[in-house]
Amino acid sequence: MRILSSRPRQIAGRVGGRTATAARAAYYATGFRLPFPGKEAFEDRLHRWESTAGRGDVPQDESRWNEQYDRGRWVFLSGIEEMAHYAVIVGYASFLKPHSAVLDVGCGAGVLHERFAAVGYARYTGIDISEVAISSLQGSAPSNATFVAADAATFTPPSTYDVIVFNESITYFTDPIGVFARYQNFLSPGGIVVVSCHIQSARAHAILRQLERDHHVLDVTVVRQGKTSWRCVAFAGEAI
Ligand SMILES: C[S@@+](CC[C@H](N)C(=O)[O-])C[C@H]1O[C@@H](n2cnc3c(N)ncnc32)[C@H](O)[C@@H]1O
């Protein structure tokens, strides 16, 4: 009896997983960029499933980010294994807009800021939804750098910037395409936006594909370090 009654549940679980995987693939292949009835509710359910299934670079509550920074989940970002994509971002900024005003959206605990500090900048603003990440930076920031705990979706920067960076952060926004477009308003004339995403992710692919379709791409670098690859894209300010 026990065997008979547990089998349907196991099968249902497998089928549910397969259905969700197929729905997810279809969504990132086409549904991501197209409107469809009930899209918002579908995305909400999908992100919850992705989050629990560990398919992860999806929107999360502020409390989850705080808990992750508290337990050191993101400390690895400052290690040598992650060096390459930070170097490409700083490379684009120094080549195209040397000694610039930089806005780092989703700055975390400031790893990119450390890399920028090595080459110099005019001023630096980092924003992140995690108060834990931001408070780890306060006290040690130089006078021309400011770090603010805020949601990128609603934050209004105090001025304009030559370089706006989304480094491993854009996939975590509920409306990544809308947030990218919104920050165009805070670019100085001739300013650039740099986006970097690790590309073992259907969501990152879908987001980058759409951004690259809709905006002027100045250059793309795909960097592989160890087993991970990142796509780093430098965009000119204006939409196509
Ligand atoms: C993978 S971490 C990368 C952190 C940082 N860019 C780095 O490379 O060290 C993603 C970051 O995005 C931030 N984030 C996620 N959603 C956000 C939002 N809505 N507004 C601002 N920051 C957000 C998280 O708190 C986290 O610090």
mmCIF file of C-alpha atoms and ligand atoms in Angstrom:
data_model
loop_
_atom_site.group_PDB
_atom_site.id
_atom_site.type_symbol
_atom_site.label_atom_id
_atom_site.label_comp_id
_atom_site.label_asym_id
_atom_site.label_seq_id
_atom_site.Cartn_x
_atom_site.Cartn_y
_atom_site.Cartn_z
ATOM 1 C CA MET A 1 0.000 0.000 0.000
ATOM 2 C CA ARG A 2 2.711 2.473 0.910
ATOM 3 C CA ILE A 3 4.527 1.848 -2.378
ATOM 4 C CA LEU A 4 1.338 2.215 -4.411
ATOM 5 C CA SER A 5 0.326 5.447 -2.724
ATOM 6 C CA SER A 6 3.747 7.159 -2.925
ATOM 7 C CA ARG A 7 4.430 6.413 -6.641
ATOM 8 C CA PRO A 8 1.864 8.822 -8.089
ATOM 9 C CA ARG A 9 3.274 11.592 -5.910
ATOM 10 C CA GLN A 10 6.830 10.857 -7.105
ATOM 11 C CA ILE A 11 5.703 10.817 -10.722
ATOM 12 C CA ALA A 12 3.679 13.994 -10.256
ATOM 13 C CA GLY A 13 6.773 15.653 -8.749
ATOM 14 C CA ARG A 14 8.918 14.636 -11.736
ATOM 15 C CA VAL A 15 6.304 15.752 -14.254
ATOM 16 C CA GLY A 16 5.854 19.065 -12.372
ATOM 17 C CA GLY A 17 9.617 19.671 -12.530
ATOM 18 C CA ARG A 18 9.736 18.816 -16.234
ATOM 19 C CA THR A 19 6.772 21.064 -16.993
ATOM 20 C CA ALA A 20 8.338 23.941 -15.098
ATOM 21 C CA THR A 21 11.665 23.417 -16.900
ATOM 22 C CA ALA A 22 9.923 23.448 -20.303
ATOM 23 C CA ALA A 23 7.837 26.524 -19.404
ATOM 24 C CA ARG A 24 10.985 28.274 -18.235
ATOM 25 C CA ALA A 25 12.870 27.497 -21.454
ATOM 26 C CA ALA A 26 9.949 28.796 -23.579
ATOM 27 C CA TYR A 27 9.662 31.904 -21.441
ATOM 28 C CA TYR A 28 13.348 32.842 -21.774
ATOM 29 C CA ALA A 29 13.400 31.972 -25.493
ATOM 30 C CA THR A 30 10.422 34.195 -26.417
ATOM 31 C CA GLY A 31 8.038 35.058 -23.575
ATOM 32 C CA PHE A 32 10.611 37.249 -21.836
ATOM 33 C CA ARG A 33 10.474 39.889 -24.567
ATOM 34 C CA LEU A 34 6.828 39.499 -25.628
ATOM 35 C CA PRO A 35 3.671 40.506 -23.777
ATOM 36 C CA PHE A 36 1.245 37.693 -22.901
ATOM 37 C CA PRO A 37 -1.848 37.508 -20.667
ATOM 38 C CA GLY A 38 -0.973 36.971 -17.000
ATOM 39 C CA LYS A 39 2.747 37.617 -17.624
ATOM 40 C CA GLU A 40 3.381 39.305 -14.277
ATOM 41 C CA ALA A 41 1.790 36.496 -12.258
ATOM 42 C CA PHE A 42 3.621 33.881 -14.355
ATOM 43 C CA GLU A 43 6.976 35.620 -13.771
ATOM 44 C CA ASP A 44 6.312 35.821 -10.064
ATOM 45 C CA ARG A 45 5.589 32.066 -9.877
ATOM 46 C CA LEU A 46 8.539 31.242 -12.137
ATOM 47 C CA HIS A 47 11.008 33.267 -10.034
ATOM 48 C CA ARG A 48 9.767 31.590 -6.854
ATOM 49 C CA TRP A 49 10.240 28.181 -8.488
ATOM 50 C CA GLU A 50 13.691 29.144 -9.835
ATOM 51 C CA SER A 51 14.710 30.394 -6.436
ATOM 52 C CA THR A 52 13.661 27.194 -4.627
ATOM 53 C CA ALA A 53 15.042 24.964 -7.390
ATOM 54 C CA GLY A 54 18.403 26.780 -7.118
ATOM 55 C CA ARG A 55 18.165 28.089 -10.707
ATOM 56 C CA GLY A 56 19.100 31.287 -9.478
ATOM 57 C CA ASP A 57 19.948 34.720 -10.621
ATOM 58 C CA VAL A 58 16.377 35.912 -10.093
ATOM 59 C CA PRO A 59 14.740 38.676 -8.007
ATOM 60 C CA GLN A 60 14.919 38.126 -4.243
ATOM 61 C CA ASP A 61 13.726 40.023 -1.182
ATOM 62 C CA GLU A 62 16.055 42.420 0.558
ATOM 63 C CA SER A 63 15.979 40.153 3.645
ATOM 64 C CA ARG A 64 17.432 37.250 1.619
ATOM 65 C CA TRP A 65 20.264 39.446 0.344
ATOM 66 C CA ASN A 66 20.990 40.612 3.892
ATOM 67 C CA GLU A 67 20.992 37.053 5.178
ATOM 68 C CA GLN A 68 23.380 36.008 2.354
ATOM 69 C CA TYR A 69 25.819 38.870 3.066
ATOM 70 C CA ASP A 70 25.621 38.074 6.792
ATOM 71 C CA ARG A 71 26.725 34.491 6.221
ATOM 72 C CA GLY A 72 29.475 35.408 3.744
ATOM 73 C CA ARG A 73 27.767 33.935 0.652
ATOM 74 C CA TRP A 74 29.358 36.564 -1.674
ATOM 75 C CA VAL A 75 32.858 36.791 -0.199
ATOM 76 C CA PHE A 76 34.142 34.648 -3.093
ATOM 77 C CA LEU A 77 33.604 37.597 -5.461
ATOM 78 C CA SER A 78 36.786 39.205 -4.160
ATOM 79 C CA GLY A 79 38.853 36.096 -4.994
ATOM 80 C CA ILE A 80 41.243 35.597 -7.912
ATOM 81 C CA GLU A 81 38.732 33.290 -9.682
ATOM 82 C CA GLU A 82 36.495 36.327 -10.300
ATOM 83 C CA MET A 83 39.266 38.707 -11.315
ATOM 84 C CA ALA A 84 38.731 38.677 -15.091
ATOM 85 C CA HIS A 85 35.267 40.225 -15.449
ATOM 86 C CA TYR A 86 36.067 43.010 -12.975
ATOM 87 C CA ALA A 87 39.238 43.722 -14.999
ATOM 88 C CA VAL A 88 37.222 43.947 -18.241
ATOM 89 C CA ILE A 89 34.743 46.412 -16.704
ATOM 90 C CA VAL A 90 37.506 48.632 -15.329
ATOM 91 C CA GLY A 91 39.301 48.256 -18.699
ATOM 92 C CA TYR A 92 36.271 49.544 -20.633
ATOM 93 C CA ALA A 93 35.849 52.471 -18.253
ATOM 94 C CA SER A 94 39.536 53.455 -18.294
ATOM 95 C CA PHE A 95 39.760 53.115 -22.083
ATOM 96 C CA LEU A 96 36.511 54.936 -22.965
ATOM 97 C CA LYS A 97 36.027 57.302 -20.016
ATOM 98 C CA PRO A 98 39.219 57.617 -17.987
ATOM 99 C CA HIS A 99 39.046 59.085 -14.492
ATOM 100 C CA SER A 100 35.282 59.283 -14.663
ATOM 101 C CA ALA A 101 32.265 59.602 -12.407
ATOM 102 C CA VAL A 102 31.043 56.033 -11.839
ATOM 103 C CA LEU A 103 27.666 54.710 -10.687
ATOM 104 C CA ASP A 104 27.812 51.049 -9.597
ATOM 105 C CA VAL A 105 24.251 49.668 -9.493
ATOM 106 C CA GLY A 106 24.025 46.591 -7.236
ATOM 107 C CA CYS A 107 27.522 47.287 -5.861
ATOM 108 C CA GLY A 108 27.355 44.606 -3.151
ATOM 109 C CA ALA A 109 30.236 44.798 -0.691
ATOM 110 C CA GLY A 110 32.295 46.981 -3.029
ATOM 111 C CA VAL A 111 34.592 44.581 -4.926
ATOM 112 C CA LEU A 112 34.312 46.607 -8.149
ATOM 113 C CA HIS A 113 34.987 49.792 -6.199
ATOM 114 C CA GLU A 114 38.277 48.299 -4.983
ATOM 115 C CA ARG A 115 39.263 47.515 -8.583
ATOM 116 C CA PHE A 116 38.345 51.060 -9.693
ATOM 117 C CA ALA A 117 40.271 52.566 -6.774
ATOM 118 C CA ALA A 118 43.442 50.976 -8.175
ATOM 119 C CA VAL A 119 43.132 53.013 -11.407
ATOM 120 C CA GLY A 120 41.421 56.105 -9.978
ATOM 121 C CA TYR A 121 38.077 57.786 -10.561
ATOM 122 C CA ALA A 122 36.655 61.287 -10.182
ATOM 123 C CA ARG A 123 33.751 60.198 -7.973
ATOM 124 C CA TYR A 124 31.993 56.943 -7.232
ATOM 125 C CA THR A 125 28.474 56.097 -6.103
ATOM 126 C CA GLY A 126 27.548 52.524 -5.208
ATOM 127 C CA ILE A 127 23.980 51.482 -4.494
ATOM 128 C CA ASP A 128 22.695 48.153 -3.295
ATOM 129 C CA ILE A 129 19.464 46.807 -1.852
ATOM 130 C CA SER A 130 21.345 45.067 0.963
ATOM 131 C CA GLU A 131 21.924 47.238 4.014
ATOM 132 C CA VAL A 132 24.339 44.618 5.316
ATOM 133 C CA ALA A 133 26.523 44.939 2.186
ATOM 134 C CA ILE A 134 26.373 48.747 2.268
ATOM 135 C CA SER A 135 27.109 49.010 5.982
ATOM 136 C CA SER A 136 30.264 46.923 5.453
ATOM 137 C CA LEU A 137 31.534 49.801 3.244
ATOM 138 C CA GLN A 138 30.629 52.719 5.404
ATOM 139 C CA GLY A 139 33.507 54.094 7.424
ATOM 140 C CA SER A 140 36.140 52.923 4.938
ATOM 141 C CA ALA A 141 34.903 54.859 1.882
ATOM 142 C CA PRO A 142 37.137 57.667 0.564
ATOM 143 C CA SER A 143 35.650 61.175 0.491
ATOM 144 C CA ASN A 144 34.770 60.998 -3.228
ATOM 145 C CA ALA A 145 32.881 57.701 -2.853
ATOM 146 C CA THR A 146 29.348 57.256 -1.485
ATOM 147 C CA PHE A 147 27.477 54.006 -0.819
ATOM 148 C CA VAL A 148 23.717 53.980 -0.451
ATOM 149 C CA ALA A 149 21.271 51.233 0.537
ATOM 150 C CA ALA A 150 18.435 51.502 -2.001
ATOM 151 C CA ASP A 151 16.391 49.557 -4.505
ATOM 152 C CA ALA A 152 17.757 50.159 -8.012
ATOM 153 C CA ALA A 153 14.206 50.206 -9.355
ATOM 154 C CA THR A 154 13.339 53.408 -7.487
ATOM 155 C CA PHE A 155 16.657 55.035 -6.514
ATOM 156 C CA THR A 156 17.231 58.519 -7.962
ATOM 157 C CA PRO A 157 20.945 59.257 -8.291
ATOM 158 C CA PRO A 158 22.058 62.678 -7.025
ATOM 159 C CA SER A 159 23.756 63.594 -10.326
ATOM 160 C CA THR A 160 24.765 62.200 -13.706
ATOM 161 C CA TYR A 161 27.640 59.773 -14.414
ATOM 162 C CA ASP A 162 30.136 59.040 -17.210
ATOM 163 C CA VAL A 163 30.030 55.310 -16.518
ATOM 164 C CA ILE A 164 27.097 53.308 -15.133
ATOM 165 C CA VAL A 165 27.847 49.666 -14.295
ATOM 166 C CA PHE A 166 25.538 46.702 -13.723
ATOM 167 C CA ASN A 167 28.004 44.044 -12.634
ATOM 168 C CA GLU A 168 26.348 40.691 -11.924
ATOM 169 C CA SER A 169 23.282 42.577 -10.738
ATOM 170 C CA ILE A 170 20.873 43.189 -13.628
ATOM 171 C CA THR A 171 19.437 39.659 -13.647
ATOM 172 C CA TYR A 172 18.243 40.166 -10.065
ATOM 173 C CA PHE A 173 15.932 43.055 -10.955
ATOM 174 C CA THR A 174 12.232 42.321 -11.480
ATOM 175 C CA ASP A 175 12.217 44.534 -14.589
ATOM 176 C CA PRO A 176 15.837 44.495 -15.793
ATOM 177 C CA ILE A 177 15.072 46.076 -19.172
ATOM 178 C CA GLY A 178 13.053 48.891 -17.548
ATOM 179 C CA VAL A 179 15.767 49.534 -14.931
ATOM 180 C CA PHE A 180 18.452 49.713 -17.636
ATOM 181 C CA ALA A 181 16.345 52.213 -19.620
ATOM 182 C CA ARG A 182 15.669 54.288 -16.495
ATOM 183 C CA TYR A 183 19.382 54.693 -15.720
ATOM 184 C CA GLN A 184 20.012 56.091 -19.215
ATOM 185 C CA ASN A 185 18.526 59.302 -17.778
ATOM 186 C CA PHE A 186 21.454 59.547 -15.357
ATOM 187 C CA LEU A 187 24.225 59.318 -17.961
ATOM 188 C CA SER A 188 26.334 62.392 -18.745
ATOM 189 C CA PRO A 189 26.535 63.280 -22.465
ATOM 190 C CA GLY A 190 28.694 60.658 -24.187
ATOM 191 C CA GLY A 191 28.477 58.385 -21.157
ATOM 192 C CA ILE A 192 28.566 54.580 -21.305
ATOM 193 C CA VAL A 193 26.829 51.710 -19.560
ATOM 194 C CA VAL A 194 28.679 48.459 -18.869
ATOM 195 C CA VAL A 195 26.774 45.267 -18.114
ATOM 196 C CA SER A 196 28.449 42.034 -17.054
ATOM 197 C CA CYS A 197 26.648 38.726 -16.511
ATOM 198 C CA HIS A 198 27.871 35.187 -16.057
ATOM 199 C CA ILE A 199 26.416 33.361 -19.038
ATOM 200 C CA GLN A 200 25.562 29.940 -17.632
ATOM 201 C CA SER A 201 22.054 31.334 -17.230
ATOM 202 C CA ALA A 202 19.015 31.430 -19.541
ATOM 203 C CA ARG A 203 17.824 34.580 -17.808
ATOM 204 C CA ALA A 204 21.121 36.409 -18.368
ATOM 205 C CA HIS A 205 21.049 35.359 -22.042
ATOM 206 C CA ALA A 206 17.512 36.673 -22.526
ATOM 207 C CA ILE A 207 18.286 39.992 -20.833
ATOM 208 C CA LEU A 208 21.532 40.598 -22.720
ATOM 209 C CA ARG A 209 19.950 39.586 -26.041
ATOM 210 C CA GLN A 210 17.230 42.156 -25.588
ATOM 211 C CA LEU A 211 19.548 44.941 -24.383
ATOM 212 C CA GLU A 212 21.918 44.305 -27.292
ATOM 213 C CA ARG A 213 18.988 44.443 -29.720
ATOM 214 C CA ASP A 214 17.637 47.722 -28.336
ATOM 215 C CA HIS A 215 20.797 49.729 -27.557
ATOM 216 C CA HIS A 216 24.027 50.784 -29.265
ATOM 217 C CA VAL A 217 26.674 48.204 -28.458
ATOM 218 C CA LEU A 218 30.191 49.659 -28.446
ATOM 219 C CA ASP A 219 31.967 46.418 -27.724
ATOM 220 C CA VAL A 220 31.535 42.939 -26.257
ATOM 221 C CA THR A 221 34.077 40.832 -24.385
ATOM 222 C CA VAL A 222 33.386 37.233 -23.450
ATOM 223 C CA VAL A 223 35.809 36.187 -20.773
ATOM 224 C CA ARG A 224 36.341 32.684 -19.483
ATOM 225 C CA GLN A 225 38.093 32.106 -16.187
ATOM 226 C CA GLY A 226 38.215 28.632 -14.698
ATOM 227 C CA LYS A 227 34.876 26.986 -15.460
ATOM 228 C CA THR A 228 32.853 30.205 -15.659
ATOM 229 C CA SER A 229 32.235 32.577 -18.553
ATOM 230 C CA TRP A 230 30.997 36.146 -18.431
ATOM 231 C CA ARG A 231 29.697 38.417 -21.159
ATOM 232 C CA CYS A 232 30.714 42.033 -20.606
ATOM 233 C CA VAL A 233 29.010 44.569 -22.869
ATOM 234 C CA ALA A 234 29.822 48.268 -23.231
ATOM 235 C CA PHE A 235 26.800 50.271 -24.450
ATOM 236 C CA ALA A 236 26.695 53.839 -25.743
ATOM 237 C CA GLY A 237 24.113 55.986 -23.976
ATOM 238 C CA GLU A 238 21.425 56.407 -26.577
ATOM 239 C CA ALA A 239 18.824 53.719 -27.436
ATOM 240 C CA ILE A 240 18.604 52.666 -31.097
HETATM 241 C C1 LIG B 1 25.813 38.730 -7.325
HETATM 242 S S1 LIG B 1 25.749 40.148 -6.316
HETATM 243 C C2 LIG B 1 26.981 41.162 -7.141
HETATM 244 C C3 LIG B 1 27.479 42.271 -6.249
HETATM 245 C C4 LIG B 1 28.500 43.229 -6.889
HETATM 246 N N1 LIG B 1 28.051 43.793 -8.142
HETATM 247 C C5 LIG B 1 29.842 42.570 -7.038
HETATM 248 O O1 LIG B 1 30.193 42.196 -8.151
HETATM 249 O O2 LIG B 1 30.550 42.433 -6.025
HETATM 250 C C6 LIG B 1 24.216 40.934 -6.830
HETATM 251 C C7 LIG B 1 23.934 42.208 -6.076
HETATM 252 O O3 LIG B 1 22.757 42.835 -6.572
HETATM 253 C C8 LIG B 1 22.094 43.426 -5.458
HETATM 254 N N2 LIG B 1 20.686 43.649 -5.794
HETATM 255 C C9 LIG B 1 19.754 42.713 -6.071
HETATM 256 N N3 LIG B 1 18.563 43.284 -6.319
HETATM 257 C C10 LIG B 1 18.751 44.630 -6.195
HETATM 258 C C11 LIG B 1 17.903 45.762 -6.338
HETATM 259 N N4 LIG B 1 16.602 45.630 -6.648
HETATM 260 N N5 LIG B 1 18.435 46.991 -6.153
HETATM 261 C C12 LIG B 1 19.752 47.145 -5.831
HETATM 262 N N6 LIG B 1 20.596 46.092 -5.683
HETATM 263 C C13 LIG B 1 20.118 44.862 -5.870
HETATM 264 C C14 LIG B 1 22.277 42.401 -4.341
HETATM 265 O O4 LIG B 1 22.065 42.902 -3.050
HETATM 266 C C15 LIG B 1 23.714 41.974 -4.593
HETATM 267 O O5 LIG B 1 24.616 42.752 -3.863
#
